[in-house]
């Protein structure tokens, strides 16, 4: 039996339990900070993560097969992301531009029979290329955009081993959706697919990805944002 469970059952005090796993909360918070805008505070992430840790303590079921650390890590990270999203510090214009970009990409894909490039999308939106890139920055780096926004966990594009370990605690992700997602990612322009792989699978932050592909952190942000908008367009049938 795992001793790292509820303190009531194993006579471990709340403070001892929190002390045991506080480093896990802090590690996840620091990892997320490298992927978030500067107005997100580390202390806020840690506070939300502690709540997730206590929820994990109450809900962990060892019969599911994964370790407590794996389960707690998922709940801690989820609590942090939920707290950020509840903050609702995103201007309405960002949401509006996000919808416009997705619609533009969808229209141009049908019109051209291929993935439109940055310039074509910008022209369709009646923006300069600089304005379009700034809109991508606002959409992607002004708020948290990830696989969750497509209706699936970020782990959906991770390794099968990772999926097998995590899915019992995240709810079963629809197999057809995952297959469609994997297929859509393969159709992305090569650099956009690479950025997604490095970000979600290898868990590199934007600065690290920029060093790998030889562009600025800001440009990585734009590439990631455009890749996510393309995926939204390709998978829009799932949002119906």
Short mmCIF file of C-alpha atoms in Angstrom, two decimals:
data_model
loop_
_atom_site.label_atom_id
_atom_site.label_comp_id
_atom_site.label_asym_id
_atom_site.label_seq_id
_atom_site.Cartn_x
_atom_site.Cartn_y
_atom_site.Cartn_z
CA UNK A 1 0.00 0.00 0.00
CA UNK A 2 1.20 3.50 -0.80
CA UNK A 3 2.03 5.50 2.35
CA UNK A 4 1.87 8.76 0.40
CA UNK A 5 -1.90 8.88 0.61
CA UNK A 6 -4.42 10.50 2.92
CA UNK A 7 -2.90 11.53 6.18
CA UNK A 8 -6.05 10.53 8.02
CA UNK A 9 -5.66 6.92 6.98
CA UNK A 10 -1.93 6.74 7.56
CA UNK A 11 -1.72 9.18 10.48
CA UNK A 12 0.33 11.70 8.48
CA UNK A 13 -0.42 15.28 9.44
CA UNK A 14 -1.56 17.80 6.80
CA UNK A 15 1.64 19.80 7.22
CA UNK A 16 3.81 16.70 6.78
CA UNK A 17 1.92 15.71 3.66
CA UNK A 18 2.23 19.17 2.12
CA UNK A 19 5.92 19.31 3.00
CA UNK A 20 6.46 15.94 1.36
CA UNK A 21 5.00 17.08 -1.97
CA UNK A 22 5.57 20.85 -1.97
CA UNK A 23 8.63 20.39 -4.19
CA UNK A 24 6.41 18.69 -6.81
CA UNK A 25 4.04 21.67 -6.79
CA UNK A 26 6.91 24.15 -7.10
CA UNK A 27 8.56 22.17 -9.90
CA UNK A 28 5.35 22.14 -11.95
CA UNK A 29 4.79 25.85 -11.27
CA UNK A 30 8.30 26.79 -12.42
CA UNK A 31 7.87 24.66 -15.54
CA UNK A 32 4.61 26.40 -16.43
CA UNK A 33 6.06 29.85 -15.78
CA UNK A 34 8.37 29.39 -18.76
CA UNK A 35 5.30 29.04 -20.97
CA UNK A 36 3.11 31.82 -19.59
CA UNK A 37 2.84 35.61 -19.91
CA UNK A 38 4.79 37.70 -17.37
CA UNK A 39 1.65 38.90 -15.56
CA UNK A 40 1.06 35.39 -14.20
CA UNK A 41 2.64 35.21 -10.74
CA UNK A 42 4.57 32.19 -9.50
CA UNK A 43 2.98 32.52 -6.06
CA UNK A 44 -0.51 32.27 -7.58
CA UNK A 45 0.42 29.11 -9.45
CA UNK A 46 1.86 27.51 -6.32
CA UNK A 47 -1.23 28.39 -4.29
CA UNK A 48 -3.53 26.85 -6.91
CA UNK A 49 -1.22 23.85 -7.17
CA UNK A 50 -1.44 23.21 -3.44
CA UNK A 51 -5.21 23.01 -3.77
CA UNK A 52 -4.75 20.52 -6.61
CA UNK A 53 -2.38 18.51 -4.42
CA UNK A 54 -4.96 18.23 -1.63
CA UNK A 55 -7.63 17.24 -4.16
CA UNK A 56 -5.30 14.56 -5.49
CA UNK A 57 -4.76 13.28 -1.96
CA UNK A 58 -8.51 12.90 -1.49
CA UNK A 59 -9.22 11.29 -4.87
CA UNK A 60 -6.23 9.03 -5.54
CA UNK A 61 -7.14 5.41 -6.22
CA UNK A 62 -4.08 3.10 -6.32
CA UNK A 63 -6.12 0.41 -8.09
CA UNK A 64 -5.99 2.53 -11.27
CA UNK A 65 -2.36 1.53 -11.71
CA UNK A 66 -0.45 4.82 -11.80
CA UNK A 67 1.72 6.20 -9.03
CA UNK A 68 0.47 8.90 -6.69
CA UNK A 69 3.10 11.28 -8.08
CA UNK A 70 1.76 10.82 -11.62
CA UNK A 71 -1.83 11.36 -10.55
CA UNK A 72 -0.97 14.31 -8.31
CA UNK A 73 1.10 15.94 -11.06
CA UNK A 74 -1.91 15.90 -13.39
CA UNK A 75 -4.25 17.33 -10.76
CA UNK A 76 -1.75 19.98 -9.65
CA UNK A 77 -1.14 21.17 -13.20
CA UNK A 78 -4.87 21.13 -13.95
CA UNK A 79 -5.61 23.23 -10.88
CA UNK A 80 -3.03 25.80 -11.99
CA UNK A 81 -4.46 26.03 -15.50
CA UNK A 82 -8.02 26.27 -14.19
CA UNK A 83 -7.01 29.11 -11.89
CA UNK A 84 -5.43 31.03 -14.78
CA UNK A 85 -8.48 30.57 -16.98
CA UNK A 86 -10.82 31.69 -14.22
CA UNK A 87 -8.85 34.93 -14.00
CA UNK A 88 -10.39 36.06 -17.30
CA UNK A 89 -7.73 38.70 -17.90
CA UNK A 90 -8.07 38.46 -21.66
CA UNK A 91 -9.45 41.47 -23.61
CA UNK A 92 -12.49 40.77 -25.78
CA UNK A 93 -10.47 41.79 -28.83
CA UNK A 94 -8.19 38.78 -28.32
CA UNK A 95 -11.13 36.36 -28.43
CA UNK A 96 -12.51 38.18 -31.46
CA UNK A 97 -9.21 37.98 -33.33
CA UNK A 98 -8.87 34.32 -32.43
CA UNK A 99 -12.23 33.56 -34.05
CA UNK A 100 -11.42 35.72 -37.09
CA UNK A 101 -8.09 33.98 -37.66
CA UNK A 102 -9.63 30.52 -37.40
CA UNK A 103 -12.40 31.49 -39.82
CA UNK A 104 -9.90 33.02 -42.25
CA UNK A 105 -7.73 29.91 -42.26
CA UNK A 106 -10.77 27.69 -42.81
CA UNK A 107 -12.01 29.86 -45.70
CA UNK A 108 -8.60 30.00 -47.39
CA UNK A 109 -8.02 26.27 -47.00
CA UNK A 110 -11.25 25.62 -48.90
CA UNK A 111 -10.54 28.38 -51.43
CA UNK A 112 -6.91 27.43 -52.16
CA UNK A 113 -7.03 23.69 -51.56
CA UNK A 114 -3.95 23.93 -49.31
CA UNK A 115 -2.71 25.53 -46.11
CA UNK A 116 -2.55 29.32 -46.56
CA UNK A 117 0.66 31.10 -45.61
CA UNK A 118 1.02 34.04 -43.23
CA UNK A 119 0.80 36.70 -45.94
CA UNK A 120 -2.37 35.23 -47.45
CA UNK A 121 -4.07 35.06 -44.07
CA UNK A 122 -3.04 38.63 -43.25
CA UNK A 123 -4.38 39.93 -46.58
CA UNK A 124 -7.68 38.11 -46.09
CA UNK A 125 -8.00 39.73 -42.67
CA UNK A 126 -7.06 43.10 -44.19
CA UNK A 127 -4.06 43.34 -41.90
CA UNK A 128 -0.42 43.99 -42.54
CA UNK A 129 1.87 41.05 -41.89
CA UNK A 130 3.11 42.80 -38.76
CA UNK A 131 -0.44 43.31 -37.50
CA UNK A 132 -1.26 39.65 -38.14
CA UNK A 133 1.84 38.47 -36.28
CA UNK A 134 0.94 40.75 -33.37
CA UNK A 135 -2.57 39.29 -33.33
CA UNK A 136 -1.05 35.80 -33.16
CA UNK A 137 1.13 36.92 -30.28
CA UNK A 138 -1.89 38.32 -28.44
CA UNK A 139 -3.94 35.18 -29.00
CA UNK A 140 -1.23 32.71 -28.04
CA UNK A 141 0.91 34.54 -25.50
CA UNK A 142 -1.75 36.82 -24.07
CA UNK A 143 -3.58 33.82 -22.69
CA UNK A 144 -3.04 30.13 -22.26
CA UNK A 145 -3.76 28.21 -25.46
CA UNK A 146 -3.22 24.51 -25.57
CA UNK A 147 -4.69 21.20 -26.57
CA UNK A 148 -7.37 21.71 -23.91
CA UNK A 149 -8.84 24.37 -26.18
CA UNK A 150 -9.40 21.69 -28.82
CA UNK A 151 -11.32 19.55 -26.36
CA UNK A 152 -8.51 17.16 -25.46
CA UNK A 153 -5.68 17.00 -22.97
CA UNK A 154 -2.22 18.15 -24.01
CA UNK A 155 -1.12 14.56 -23.48
CA UNK A 156 -3.11 13.63 -26.58
CA UNK A 157 -0.04 14.29 -28.74
CA UNK A 158 2.42 12.76 -26.32
CA UNK A 159 3.71 9.21 -26.50
CA UNK A 160 1.34 6.26 -26.28
CA UNK A 161 3.08 5.18 -23.08
CA UNK A 162 2.33 8.54 -21.53
CA UNK A 163 -1.28 8.31 -22.66
CA UNK A 164 -1.74 4.87 -21.18
CA UNK A 165 -0.42 6.06 -17.84
CA UNK A 166 -2.43 9.27 -17.62
CA UNK A 167 -5.78 8.54 -19.22
CA UNK A 168 -7.34 6.67 -16.28
CA UNK A 169 -7.20 9.94 -14.34
CA UNK A 170 -8.15 12.35 -17.11
CA UNK A 171 -11.19 10.56 -18.37
CA UNK A 172 -11.14 8.53 -21.55
CA UNK A 173 -10.36 10.71 -24.57
CA UNK A 174 -12.44 9.79 -27.57
CA UNK A 175 -10.35 7.53 -29.83
CA UNK A 176 -11.81 8.95 -33.01
CA UNK A 177 -10.96 12.47 -31.93
CA UNK A 178 -7.39 11.49 -31.08
CA UNK A 179 -7.01 9.84 -34.48
CA UNK A 180 -8.36 12.95 -36.19
CA UNK A 181 -6.04 15.15 -34.13
CA UNK A 182 -2.99 13.05 -34.98
CA UNK A 183 -3.93 13.13 -38.67
CA UNK A 184 -4.47 16.91 -38.59
CA UNK A 185 -1.07 17.49 -36.95
CA UNK A 186 0.62 15.49 -39.73
CA UNK A 187 -0.89 17.83 -42.33
CA UNK A 188 0.50 20.96 -40.70
CA UNK A 189 3.44 22.78 -42.31
CA UNK A 190 6.64 21.09 -41.15
CA UNK A 191 7.85 23.89 -38.88
CA UNK A 192 4.49 24.26 -37.15
CA UNK A 193 4.30 20.51 -36.49
CA UNK A 194 7.85 20.62 -35.11
CA UNK A 195 7.01 23.48 -32.75
CA UNK A 196 4.01 21.57 -31.38
CA UNK A 197 6.12 18.45 -30.91
CA UNK A 198 8.86 20.33 -29.08
CA UNK A 199 6.34 22.22 -26.94
CA UNK A 200 3.98 19.41 -25.93
CA UNK A 201 6.00 16.23 -26.35
CA UNK A 202 9.53 17.40 -25.46
CA UNK A 203 8.11 20.07 -23.08
CA UNK A 204 10.54 22.79 -24.18
CA UNK A 205 9.61 26.39 -23.47
CA UNK A 206 9.37 29.04 -26.19
CA UNK A 207 12.92 30.29 -25.70
CA UNK A 208 14.34 26.76 -25.94
CA UNK A 209 12.33 26.02 -29.08
CA UNK A 210 13.58 29.26 -30.64
CA UNK A 211 17.16 28.11 -30.06
CA UNK A 212 16.40 24.76 -31.72
CA UNK A 213 14.80 26.15 -34.89
CA UNK A 214 16.79 29.39 -35.05
CA UNK A 215 14.10 32.05 -34.54
CA UNK A 216 13.15 34.46 -31.76
CA UNK A 217 10.94 33.53 -28.83
CA UNK A 218 8.29 35.89 -30.18
CA UNK A 219 8.34 34.14 -33.56
CA UNK A 220 7.94 30.74 -31.89
CA UNK A 221 4.90 32.14 -30.13
CA UNK A 222 3.44 33.19 -33.48
CA UNK A 223 4.18 29.81 -35.10
CA UNK A 224 2.59 27.96 -32.20
CA UNK A 225 -0.47 30.20 -32.31
CA UNK A 226 -0.92 29.74 -36.06
CA UNK A 227 -0.54 25.96 -35.70
CA UNK A 228 -3.27 25.91 -33.06
CA UNK A 229 -5.55 28.03 -35.24
CA UNK A 230 -5.01 25.63 -38.14
CA UNK A 231 -5.88 22.68 -35.91
CA UNK A 232 -9.04 24.43 -34.77
CA UNK A 233 -10.02 24.91 -38.38
CA UNK A 234 -9.26 21.29 -39.31
CA UNK A 235 -11.09 19.93 -36.28
CA UNK A 236 -14.06 22.31 -36.27
CA UNK A 237 -16.47 19.43 -36.94
CA UNK A 238 -15.72 18.19 -33.41
CA UNK A 239 -16.88 21.47 -31.93
CA UNK A 240 -20.25 21.26 -33.60
#
